[in-house]
CSV table of C-alpha atoms and ligand atoms in Angstrom, one decimal:
chain,number,residue,atom,x,y,z
A,262,MET,CA,-15.3,-16.8,-3.3
A,263,PRO,CA,-12.8,-16.5,-6.2
A,264,ALA,CA,-11.5,-13.0,-6.0
A,265,TYR,CA,-11.1,-11.2,-2.7
A,266,ALA,CA,-9.4,-7.8,-2.3
A,267,VAL,CA,-7.4,-6.7,0.8
A,268,ILE,CA,-7.1,-3.0,0.6
A,269,GLY,CA,-5.3,-0.3,2.7
A,270,ALA,CA,-8.1,1.8,4.3
A,271,GLN,CA,-6.0,4.6,5.8
A,272,TRP,CA,-2.7,6.2,4.8
A,273,GLY,CA,-0.7,3.0,4.1
A,274,ASP,CA,1.2,0.8,6.5
A,275,GLU,CA,-1.9,-0.9,7.9
A,276,GLY,CA,-0.4,-4.3,8.1
A,277,LYS,CA,-1.6,-5.5,4.6
A,278,GLY,CA,1.5,-7.8,4.1
A,279,LYS,CA,0.9,-9.7,7.3
A,280,ILE,CA,-2.8,-10.3,6.4
A,281,ILE,CA,-2.0,-11.4,2.9
A,282,ASP,CA,0.6,-13.9,4.1
A,283,PHE,CA,-2.0,-15.2,6.5
A,284,LEU,CA,-4.7,-15.5,3.8
A,285,ALA,CA,-2.5,-16.9,1.1
A,286,GLU,CA,-2.6,-20.3,2.6
A,287,ASN,CA,-5.9,-20.8,0.9
A,288,ALA,CA,-5.3,-18.9,-2.3
A,289,ALA,CA,-3.9,-20.0,-5.7
A,290,VAL,CA,-2.9,-16.5,-6.8
A,291,ILE,CA,-1.8,-13.4,-5.0
A,292,ALA,CA,-1.9,-10.3,-7.2
A,293,ARG,CA,-0.6,-6.7,-6.8
A,294,TYR,CA,-2.4,-4.1,-8.9
A,295,SER,CA,-1.0,-0.7,-8.1
A,296,GLY,CA,2.0,1.3,-6.8
A,297,GLY,CA,5.5,0.2,-6.9
A,298,ASN,CA,8.4,-0.2,-4.4
A,299,ASN,CA,7.1,2.8,-2.5
A,300,ALA,CA,5.3,0.0,-0.5
A,301,GLY,CA,7.0,-1.7,2.4
A,302,HIS,CA,5.3,-4.9,3.7
A,303,THR,CA,6.6,-6.9,6.6
A,304,VAL,CA,5.8,-10.5,6.7
A,305,ILE,CA,6.7,-12.6,9.8
A,306,ASN,CA,6.2,-16.3,9.9
A,307,ASP,CA,8.0,-19.5,10.9
A,308,ALA,CA,10.4,-19.1,7.9
A,309,GLY,CA,11.6,-15.7,9.2
A,310,THR,CA,11.0,-12.0,8.7
A,311,PHE,CA,10.6,-10.7,5.2
A,312,LYS,CA,10.6,-7.0,4.2
A,313,LEU,CA,8.9,-6.8,0.7
A,314,HIS,CA,8.6,-3.7,-1.5
A,315,LEU,CA,7.5,-5.1,-4.8
A,316,VAL,CA,6.8,-8.8,-4.9
A,317,PRO,CA,3.5,-9.8,-3.4
A,318,SER,CA,3.3,-11.1,0.2
A,319,GLY,CA,2.2,-14.6,-0.8
A,320,ILE,CA,5.7,-15.6,-1.6
A,321,CYS,CA,6.2,-17.6,1.5
A,322,TRP,CA,3.7,-20.2,0.4
A,323,PRO,CA,5.3,-22.7,-2.1
A,324,HIS,CA,1.9,-23.4,-3.7
A,325,ALA,CA,1.0,-19.8,-4.5
A,326,MET,CA,1.5,-17.9,-7.8
A,327,ASN,CA,2.4,-14.3,-7.2
A,328,VAL,CA,1.5,-11.8,-9.8
A,329,ILE,CA,2.6,-8.2,-10.4
A,330,GLY,CA,-0.1,-6.7,-12.4
A,331,ASN,CA,-0.1,-4.1,-15.3
A,332,GLY,CA,-1.1,-1.3,-12.9
A,333,VAL,CA,2.1,-1.6,-10.9
A,334,VAL,CA,5.2,0.4,-11.8
A,335,VAL,CA,8.3,-1.9,-11.7
A,336,ASP,CA,11.9,-1.0,-10.8
A,337,PRO,CA,13.7,-4.0,-12.3
A,338,GLU,CA,16.7,-3.5,-9.9
A,339,VAL,CA,14.4,-3.9,-7.0
A,340,LEU,CA,12.5,-6.8,-8.6
A,341,LEU,CA,15.9,-8.6,-9.2
A,342,LYS,CA,17.0,-8.1,-5.7
A,343,GLU,CA,13.7,-9.5,-4.2
A,344,ILE,CA,13.8,-12.4,-6.7
A,345,GLY,CA,17.4,-13.2,-5.5
A,346,GLU,CA,16.7,-12.7,-1.8
A,347,ASN,CA,13.7,-14.8,-1.8
A,348,ASP,CA,14.8,-17.4,-4.3
A,349,LEU,CA,11.8,-16.9,-6.6
A,350,ALA,CA,11.3,-18.9,-9.7
A,351,PRO,CA,9.0,-18.1,-12.7
A,352,GLU,CA,6.7,-20.9,-11.4
A,353,ARG,CA,6.0,-18.6,-8.4
A,354,LEU,CA,6.3,-15.1,-9.8
A,355,ALA,CA,4.9,-13.5,-12.9
A,356,VAL,CA,5.2,-9.9,-14.0
A,357,SER,CA,2.9,-8.3,-16.4
A,358,ASP,CA,4.2,-7.3,-19.8
A,359,ARG,CA,2.0,-4.3,-19.6
A,360,ALA,CA,3.4,-2.9,-16.4
A,361,HIS,CA,5.5,0.2,-16.7
A,362,LEU,CA,9.1,0.4,-15.8
A,363,ILE,CA,10.6,2.8,-13.3
A,364,MET,CA,13.7,4.0,-15.1
A,365,PRO,CA,16.8,5.6,-13.5
A,366,TYR,CA,15.7,9.1,-14.6
A,367,HIS,CA,12.3,8.6,-12.8
A,368,ILE,CA,14.3,8.3,-9.5
A,369,VAL,CA,16.3,11.4,-10.4
A,370,LEU,CA,13.2,13.4,-11.1
A,371,ASP,CA,11.4,12.3,-8.0
A,372,GLU,CA,14.2,13.8,-5.9
A,373,LEU,CA,14.5,17.0,-8.0
A,374,GLU,CA,10.8,17.6,-8.1
A,375,GLU,CA,10.6,17.2,-4.3
A,376,LYS,CA,13.5,19.6,-3.7
A,377,ARG,CA,11.8,22.1,-5.9
A,378,ARG,CA,8.6,21.9,-4.0
A,379,GLY,CA,10.4,23.2,-0.9
A,380,ASN,CA,8.0,23.6,2.0
A,381,ALA,CA,5.2,22.1,0.0
A,382,ALA,CA,7.1,18.8,-0.6
A,383,ILE,CA,4.8,15.7,-0.5
A,384,GLY,CA,7.4,13.7,1.3
A,385,THR,CA,7.4,11.0,-1.4
A,386,THR,CA,9.4,7.8,-0.9
A,387,GLY,CA,11.9,8.9,-3.6
A,388,ARG,CA,11.6,5.7,-5.5
A,389,GLY,CA,10.5,7.2,-8.8
A,390,VAL,CA,6.9,6.0,-8.6
A,391,GLY,CA,5.3,9.4,-9.3
A,392,PRO,CA,7.4,10.3,-12.4
A,393,ALA,CA,6.9,6.7,-13.8
A,394,TYR,CA,3.1,7.2,-13.6
A,395,VAL,CA,3.4,10.6,-15.2
A,396,ASP,CA,5.2,9.0,-18.2
A,397,LYS,CA,2.5,6.3,-18.4
A,398,VAL,CA,-0.2,8.9,-18.6
A,399,SER,CA,1.7,11.2,-21.0
A,400,ARG,CA,2.5,8.1,-23.2
A,401,GLN,CA,6.2,8.3,-22.8
A,402,GLY,CA,6.5,5.3,-20.6
A,403,ILE,CA,8.4,2.1,-21.3
A,404,ARG,CA,6.5,-1.2,-20.6
A,405,VAL,CA,8.1,-4.3,-19.1
A,406,GLY,CA,7.2,-6.3,-22.3
A,407,GLU,CA,9.4,-3.8,-24.3
A,408,LEU,CA,12.5,-5.3,-22.7
A,409,LEU,CA,11.9,-8.3,-24.8
A,410,ASP,CA,12.2,-6.3,-28.0
A,411,PRO,CA,15.6,-4.6,-27.7
A,412,GLU,CA,15.6,-3.3,-31.3
A,413,ASP,CA,12.4,-1.4,-30.9
A,414,LEU,CA,13.6,-0.1,-27.5
A,415,ALA,CA,16.8,1.1,-29.1
A,416,MET,CA,14.8,3.2,-31.4
A,417,ARG,CA,12.5,4.7,-28.6
A,418,LEU,CA,15.0,5.2,-25.8
A,419,PRO,CA,17.3,7.9,-27.3
A,420,GLU,CA,14.4,10.4,-27.8
A,421,ILE,CA,12.9,9.7,-24.4
A,422,VAL,CA,16.3,10.0,-22.6
A,423,ALA,CA,17.1,13.2,-24.5
A,424,PHE,CA,13.8,14.7,-23.4
A,425,LYS,CA,14.2,13.7,-19.8
A,426,ASN,CA,17.8,15.2,-19.8
A,427,GLU,CA,16.5,18.4,-21.1
A,428,VAL,CA,14.0,18.6,-18.1
A,429,ILE,CA,16.7,17.4,-15.6
A,430,THR,CA,19.3,19.9,-16.7
A,431,LYS,CA,17.4,22.9,-18.0
A,432,ILE,CA,14.5,23.0,-15.5
A,433,TYR,CA,16.0,21.5,-12.4
A,434,GLY,CA,19.8,22.1,-13.0
A,435,GLY,CA,20.5,18.5,-12.3
A,436,ASP,CA,23.1,16.1,-13.8
A,437,PRO,CA,21.9,14.3,-17.0
A,438,VAL,CA,21.5,10.5,-17.2
A,439,ASP,CA,23.6,8.4,-19.6
A,440,LEU,CA,21.8,6.8,-22.5
A,441,ASP,CA,24.4,4.0,-23.0
A,442,GLU,CA,24.3,3.1,-19.3
A,443,ILE,CA,20.6,2.9,-19.4
A,444,PHE,CA,20.5,0.8,-22.6
A,445,ALA,CA,23.0,-1.6,-21.0
A,446,LEU,CA,20.8,-1.8,-17.9
A,447,THR,CA,17.7,-2.6,-20.0
A,448,ASN,CA,19.7,-5.5,-21.7
A,449,LYS,CA,20.7,-6.9,-18.3
A,450,TRP,CA,17.1,-6.7,-17.1
A,451,ALA,CA,15.8,-8.4,-20.3
A,452,SER,CA,18.1,-11.3,-19.9
A,453,LYS,CA,17.5,-11.8,-16.2
A,454,LEU,CA,13.7,-11.2,-16.1
A,455,SER,CA,12.4,-12.5,-19.4
A,456,ALA,CA,11.2,-15.8,-17.9
A,457,PHE,CA,9.0,-13.9,-15.4
A,458,ILE,CA,7.4,-11.6,-18.1
A,459,ARG,CA,3.9,-12.8,-19.0
A,460,PRO,CA,0.4,-11.6,-19.9
A,461,VAL,CA,-0.7,-12.0,-16.3
A,462,GLU,CA,-4.4,-11.3,-17.0
A,463,ASN,CA,-4.6,-14.8,-18.4
A,464,LEU,CA,-3.1,-16.2,-15.3
A,465,VAL,CA,-5.7,-14.5,-13.1
A,466,ALA,CA,-8.5,-15.4,-15.4
A,467,ASP,CA,-7.5,-19.1,-15.5
A,468,ALA,CA,-7.5,-19.3,-11.7
A,469,LEU,CA,-10.9,-17.6,-11.4
A,470,ASN,CA,-12.4,-19.8,-14.1
A,471,LYS,CA,-11.2,-22.8,-12.1
A,472,ASP,CA,-12.9,-21.3,-9.0
A,473,GLU,CA,-9.5,-21.0,-7.3
A,474,ASN,CA,-9.1,-18.2,-4.7
A,475,VAL,CA,-7.3,-15.1,-6.0
A,476,ILE,CA,-6.2,-12.5,-3.3
A,477,ILE,CA,-5.9,-9.0,-4.6
A,478,GLU,CA,-3.1,-7.3,-2.6
A,479,GLY,CA,-3.4,-3.7,-1.9
A,480,ALA,CA,-0.4,-1.3,-1.5
A,481,GLN,CA,-0.6,2.2,-0.1
A,482,GLY,CA,-4.0,3.1,1.2
A,483,ALA,CA,-7.3,4.7,0.2
A,484,LEU,CA,-6.4,8.1,1.7
A,485,LEU,CA,-3.3,8.2,-0.5
A,486,ASP,CA,-5.4,7.5,-3.6
A,487,LEU,CA,-4.8,9.8,-6.5
A,488,ASP,CA,-8.6,10.4,-6.9
A,489,HIS,CA,-10.0,9.7,-3.4
A,490,GLY,CA,-7.2,10.7,-1.1
A,491,THR,CA,-6.0,13.9,0.4
A,492,TYR,CA,-4.8,15.4,-2.8
A,493,PRO,CA,-2.2,16.6,-3.5
A,494,TYR,CA,-0.6,14.7,-0.6
A,495,VAL,CA,-1.2,11.4,-2.3
A,496,THR,CA,0.6,8.8,-4.3
A,497,SER,CA,0.3,8.6,-8.1
A,498,SER,CA,-2.0,5.6,-8.4
A,499,ASN,CA,-5.3,4.2,-7.4
A,500,PRO,CA,-4.9,1.9,-4.4
A,501,THR,CA,-8.8,1.9,-4.0
A,502,VAL,CA,-10.9,-1.0,-5.4
A,503,GLY,CA,-11.3,0.6,-8.8
A,504,GLY,CA,-7.5,0.3,-9.4
A,505,THR,CA,-7.8,-3.5,-8.9
A,506,LEU,CA,-9.8,-3.9,-12.1
A,507,THR,CA,-7.7,-1.7,-14.4
A,508,GLY,CA,-4.5,-2.8,-12.6
A,509,LEU,CA,-5.1,-6.5,-13.2
A,510,GLY,CA,-7.3,-6.7,-16.2
A,511,MET,CA,-10.3,-8.5,-14.6
A,512,GLY,CA,-14.0,-7.9,-14.2
A,513,PRO,CA,-16.1,-7.0,-11.1
A,514,SER,CA,-18.2,-10.2,-11.5
A,515,SER,CA,-15.2,-12.2,-10.2
A,516,TYR,CA,-15.4,-10.5,-6.8
A,517,GLY,CA,-16.4,-12.3,-3.7
A,518,GLY,CA,-15.6,-9.4,-1.4
A,519,VAL,CA,-13.5,-6.4,-0.5
A,520,ALA,CA,-12.0,-6.0,3.0
A,521,GLY,CA,-10.4,-2.8,4.4
A,522,VAL,CA,-7.3,-3.1,6.6
A,523,PHE,CA,-7.4,-0.5,9.3
A,524,LYS,CA,-4.9,0.0,12.1
A,525,ALA,CA,-6.5,0.2,15.5
A,526,TYR,CA,-5.2,3.7,15.5
A,527,CYS,CA,-3.8,5.8,12.6
A,528,THR,CA,-0.4,6.5,11.1
A,529,ARG,CA,0.9,8.6,8.2
A,530,VAL,CA,4.3,9.0,6.6
A,531,GLY,CA,5.2,12.1,4.7
A,532,SER,CA,3.4,15.4,4.6
A,533,GLY,CA,-0.4,16.2,4.3
A,534,PRO,CA,-3.3,16.8,6.6
A,535,PHE,CA,-3.9,14.3,9.5
A,536,PRO,CA,-6.8,15.5,11.8
A,537,THR,CA,-6.3,13.0,14.6
A,538,GLU,CA,-2.5,13.4,14.9
A,539,ILE,CA,-1.2,13.0,18.4
A,540,HIS,CA,1.6,15.3,19.1
A,541,GLY,CA,4.0,14.8,22.0
A,542,ASP,CA,4.5,12.0,24.5
A,543,GLN,CA,1.4,9.8,23.7
A,544,GLY,CA,2.3,9.6,20.1
A,545,ASP,CA,5.9,8.9,20.9
A,546,ARG,CA,4.8,6.1,23.2
A,547,ILE,CA,2.8,4.3,20.4
A,548,ARG,CA,5.6,4.9,17.9
A,549,GLU,CA,8.2,3.3,20.2
A,550,MET,CA,5.9,0.5,21.4
A,551,ALA,CA,4.8,-0.5,17.9
A,552,GLY,CA,8.0,0.3,16.0
A,553,GLU,CA,6.2,2.8,13.8
A,554,PHE,CA,9.1,3.6,11.5
A,555,GLY,CA,8.8,3.2,7.7
A,556,VAL,CA,9.9,-0.1,6.1
A,557,THR,CA,10.8,1.7,2.9
A,558,THR,CA,12.4,4.9,4.1
A,559,GLY,CA,12.9,4.4,7.9
A,560,ARG,CA,11.1,7.7,8.5
A,561,ALA,CA,9.3,8.1,11.9
A,562,ARG,CA,5.5,7.6,11.2
A,563,ARG,CA,3.1,10.3,12.4
A,564,ILE,CA,0.7,8.8,14.9
A,565,GLY,CA,-3.0,9.5,15.4
A,566,TRP,CA,-6.2,8.2,17.0
A,567,PHE,CA,-8.6,6.2,14.9
A,568,ASP,CA,-10.4,8.6,12.4
A,569,GLY,CA,-13.9,7.4,12.0
A,570,VAL,CA,-14.8,10.1,9.5
A,571,ALA,CA,-11.9,9.1,7.2
A,572,ALA,CA,-12.7,5.4,7.9
A,573,LYS,CA,-16.4,5.7,6.9
A,574,TYR,CA,-15.4,7.6,3.8
A,575,SER,CA,-12.8,5.0,2.9
A,576,ALA,CA,-15.4,2.2,3.4
A,577,ARG,CA,-17.8,4.0,1.1
A,578,VAL,CA,-15.4,4.7,-1.8
A,579,ASN,CA,-14.2,1.1,-1.7
A,580,GLY,CA,-17.4,-0.8,-0.8
A,581,PHE,CA,-15.8,-2.6,2.0
A,582,ASP,CA,-17.8,-5.6,3.3
A,583,GLY,CA,-15.6,-5.9,6.3
A,584,MET,CA,-12.9,-4.5,8.4
A,585,ILE,CA,-9.6,-6.1,9.3
A,586,ILE,CA,-8.2,-4.4,12.4
A,587,THR,CA,-4.4,-4.6,13.0
A,588,ARG,CA,-2.2,-3.8,15.9
A,589,LEU,CA,-5.0,-4.1,18.5
A,590,ASP,CA,-2.4,-5.3,21.0
A,591,THR,CA,-0.5,-1.9,20.7
A,592,LEU,CA,-3.4,-0.4,22.6
A,593,ASP,CA,-3.2,-2.8,25.5
A,594,GLY,CA,-2.7,-1.0,28.8
A,595,TRP,CA,-4.1,2.4,27.9
A,596,ASP,CA,-6.4,4.1,30.4
A,597,GLU,CA,-8.6,5.7,27.8
A,598,ILE,CA,-8.8,5.3,24.0
A,599,LYS,CA,-10.2,8.0,21.7
A,600,ILE,CA,-12.1,7.6,18.4
A,601,CYS,CA,-12.8,10.5,16.2
A,602,VAL,CA,-16.5,10.4,15.3
A,603,ALA,CA,-16.9,13.8,13.5
A,604,TYR,CA,-14.9,16.9,12.6
A,605,GLU,CA,-15.6,20.5,13.4
A,606,ILE,CA,-14.5,22.7,10.5
A,607,ASP,CA,-14.7,26.5,10.9
A,608,GLY,CA,-17.1,26.0,13.9
A,609,VAL,CA,-19.4,23.6,12.0
A,610,PRO,CA,-19.7,19.9,12.9
A,611,THR,CA,-19.6,17.5,10.1
A,612,ASP,CA,-19.2,13.7,9.4
A,613,GLN,CA,-18.2,14.3,5.8
A,614,PHE,CA,-14.5,13.9,4.7
A,615,PRO,CA,-13.6,17.2,3.0
A,616,VAL,CA,-12.5,17.2,-0.6
A,617,ASP,CA,-9.4,19.4,-0.3
A,618,ALA,CA,-6.3,19.2,1.9
A,619,VAL,CA,-6.5,22.8,3.1
A,620,THR,CA,-10.0,22.3,4.5
A,621,LEU,CA,-9.1,18.9,6.1
A,622,ASP,CA,-6.1,20.6,7.7
A,623,ARG,CA,-8.5,22.9,9.6
A,624,ALA,CA,-10.7,20.1,10.7
A,625,GLU,CA,-10.7,19.6,14.6
A,626,PRO,CA,-11.6,16.1,15.6
A,627,ILE,CA,-14.6,15.5,17.8
A,628,TYR,CA,-13.7,12.5,19.9
A,629,GLU,CA,-15.5,9.9,21.9
A,630,SER,CA,-13.6,7.9,24.4
A,631,VAL,CA,-13.8,4.3,25.5
A,632,ALA,CA,-12.1,2.9,28.5
A,633,GLY,CA,-8.9,1.0,27.9
A,634,TRP,CA,-8.2,-2.5,29.1
A,635,SER,CA,-5.3,-3.9,31.2
A,636,GLU,CA,-5.3,-7.5,29.8
A,637,SER,CA,-3.1,-8.4,27.0
A,638,THR,CA,-4.6,-9.2,23.6
A,639,ARG,CA,-1.2,-10.2,22.2
A,640,ALA,CA,-1.4,-13.4,20.1
A,641,ILE,CA,-5.0,-14.2,21.0
A,642,THR,CA,-6.6,-16.2,18.2
A,643,LYS,CA,-10.1,-16.9,19.3
A,644,PRO,CA,-13.1,-14.6,19.7
A,645,GLU,CA,-13.8,-15.8,23.2
A,646,GLN,CA,-10.3,-14.7,24.3
A,647,ILE,CA,-11.1,-11.0,23.6
A,648,ASN,CA,-11.4,-9.1,26.9
A,649,PRO,CA,-14.6,-7.0,27.5
A,650,GLY,CA,-12.6,-3.7,27.1
A,651,ALA,CA,-11.1,-4.6,23.7
A,652,LYS,CA,-14.4,-6.0,22.6
A,653,ALA,CA,-16.1,-2.7,23.4
A,654,TYR,CA,-13.5,-0.9,21.4
A,655,LEU,CA,-14.0,-3.3,18.4
A,656,ASP,CA,-17.8,-2.8,18.8
A,657,LYS,CA,-17.3,1.0,18.8
A,658,LEU,CA,-15.3,0.8,15.6
A,659,GLU,CA,-18.1,-1.3,14.0
A,660,GLU,CA,-20.7,1.2,15.1
A,661,VAL,CA,-18.6,4.2,13.8
A,662,VAL,CA,-17.6,2.8,10.4
A,663,GLY,CA,-20.8,0.8,9.9
A,664,ILE,CA,-19.3,-2.5,8.8
A,665,PRO,CA,-18.3,-5.7,10.6
A,666,VAL,CA,-14.8,-6.5,12.0
A,667,LYS,CA,-14.0,-9.8,10.4
A,668,VAL,CA,-10.4,-10.3,11.3
A,669,VAL,CA,-8.1,-8.9,14.1
A,670,SER,CA,-4.4,-9.0,14.1
A,671,THR,CA,-2.9,-9.4,17.6
A,672,GLY,CA,0.8,-9.4,16.7
A,673,PRO,CA,3.1,-9.3,13.7
A,674,HIS,CA,3.5,-13.1,13.3
A,675,ARG,CA,1.3,-14.9,10.8
A,676,ASN,CA,-0.2,-17.0,13.7
A,677,GLU,CA,-1.1,-14.0,15.8
A,678,THR,CA,-4.4,-13.6,14.0
A,679,LEU,CA,-7.9,-13.9,15.2
A,680,VAL,CA,-10.6,-14.7,12.7
A,681,ILE,CA,-14.1,-13.7,13.6
A,682,GLN,CA,-15.6,-14.4,10.2
A,683,ASP,CA,-13.8,-16.3,7.5
A,684,LEU,CA,-13.0,-13.9,4.5
A,685,LEU,CA,-12.7,-16.6,1.8
A,686,ASP,CA,-15.9,-18.6,2.7
B,1666,LIG,P1,2.4,0.6,2.0
B,1666,LIG,O1,2.1,-0.3,0.9
B,1666,LIG,C1,2.6,4.6,3.6
B,1666,LIG,C2,3.3,8.0,0.8
B,1666,LIG,C3,4.6,8.7,0.9
B,1666,LIG,C4,4.2,10.0,0.5
B,1666,LIG,C5,3.1,9.8,-0.6
B,1666,LIG,C6,3.6,9.8,-2.0
B,1666,LIG,O2,3.6,0.2,2.8
B,1666,LIG,O3,1.2,0.9,2.8
B,1666,LIG,P2,5.2,8.3,-3.4
B,1666,LIG,O4,6.6,7.8,-3.1
B,1666,LIG,O5,4.2,7.2,-3.5
B,1666,LIG,O6,5.1,9.2,-4.5
B,1666,LIG,O7,4.8,9.2,-2.1
B,1666,LIG,O8,2.6,8.5,-0.3
B,1666,LIG,N1,3.4,6.5,0.7
B,1666,LIG,C7,3.1,5.6,1.7
B,1666,LIG,N2,2.9,5.7,3.0
B,1666,LIG,N3,2.7,3.3,3.2
B,1666,LIG,C8,3.0,3.2,1.8
B,1666,LIG,O9,2.9,2.0,1.3
B,1666,LIG,C9,3.2,4.3,1.0
B,1666,LIG,N4,3.5,4.4,-0.2
B,1666,LIG,C10,3.6,5.8,-0.5
B,1666,LIG,O10,5.1,8.6,2.2
B,1666,LIG,O11,3.5,10.7,1.7
B,1667,LIG,MG1,4.3,-0.2,4.7
């Protein structure tokens, strides 16, 4: 099974990093394909706790090559920080020369654009990710590989910075960025990063040709996808499976499978519709118990019950062949657990996920309840250790979403993982 994708199936923060770290033991390459340091992935293993934003979650395994694909937008300051903190060498990390750079003016614009949106703000992470993708599409972006050609960059940069400063000052009334400072930064980035910059599509292809496992690491989630998510409350890339091919430069025939990572409940950070949101004490209880605060921005995550309508939609647009359920242990000790099995919109029941955010905002969830369980599922690693109540909940999720549960996470540590069916077989 050479290529296997692990994709966020909800609104991000599903626990992808933990799962990737677990799976990377048996992989030669771990590759990110979309997003930037808007991601926040927590990896906990015997070596410690790692909070990662840009580098893939396979970095704790000495044998693994970690790849940042062309579809990712790269803030070199964040990359240098993560390389330094984790002592990464070019033998273990490669960055695509085709990936686009997040420049200082993208971060400035992210903040100014959000301010201007006022009440309609998206609640972005403020990391410049959206504006960097805008420049990629409008063909004003700067690619990582251009750092290696300072003369060419010196010719392009003044025009781009002049244009950005017009937008910053004349449209938003902000302070202009300084061309010389930016040019100096690009020189620093070039000298410190050059050894990491490579045509990573070759690296991925070589591993696949040798029949080595390549794990494709999702960031964000399907419901934040620019095309398939709750537009306009989305991120500016394609976290769904299609993004893996464009974002890494590989073909679909390499694929052995695609798994969706789902929390046993739902969370969302930032604005946008969230039909199963739990307001009040119950939501607060889950947030406090599970530490549901953003790794990137520290914001309190909104909490909701498992949304089966959204989950089925996510499974369909990604072609998931299995579910990875995380945070099951957070639900230990509840009397009753709800699962949304349909919506009622303007009095009409439906199991279809609406196309627009305004309609989704009017969706009233129709719930089914399962009895909770009092036994702890924390740290269990074998299917026979699952108590009947938790088993009934997992069975219900399978029934609602229509695909099998293959892996269950029963705690944040790498070892707190229960494999029902091996993903990489
Ligand atoms: P991981 O990889 C959760 C959300 C932001 C905001 C919207 C747009 O940890 O699952 P952006 O900065 O991308 O322009 O913000 O997307 N968002 C995430 N939410 N997890 C993430 O990543 C996210 N990355 C972006 O909160 O609502
Ligand atoms: Mg996260």
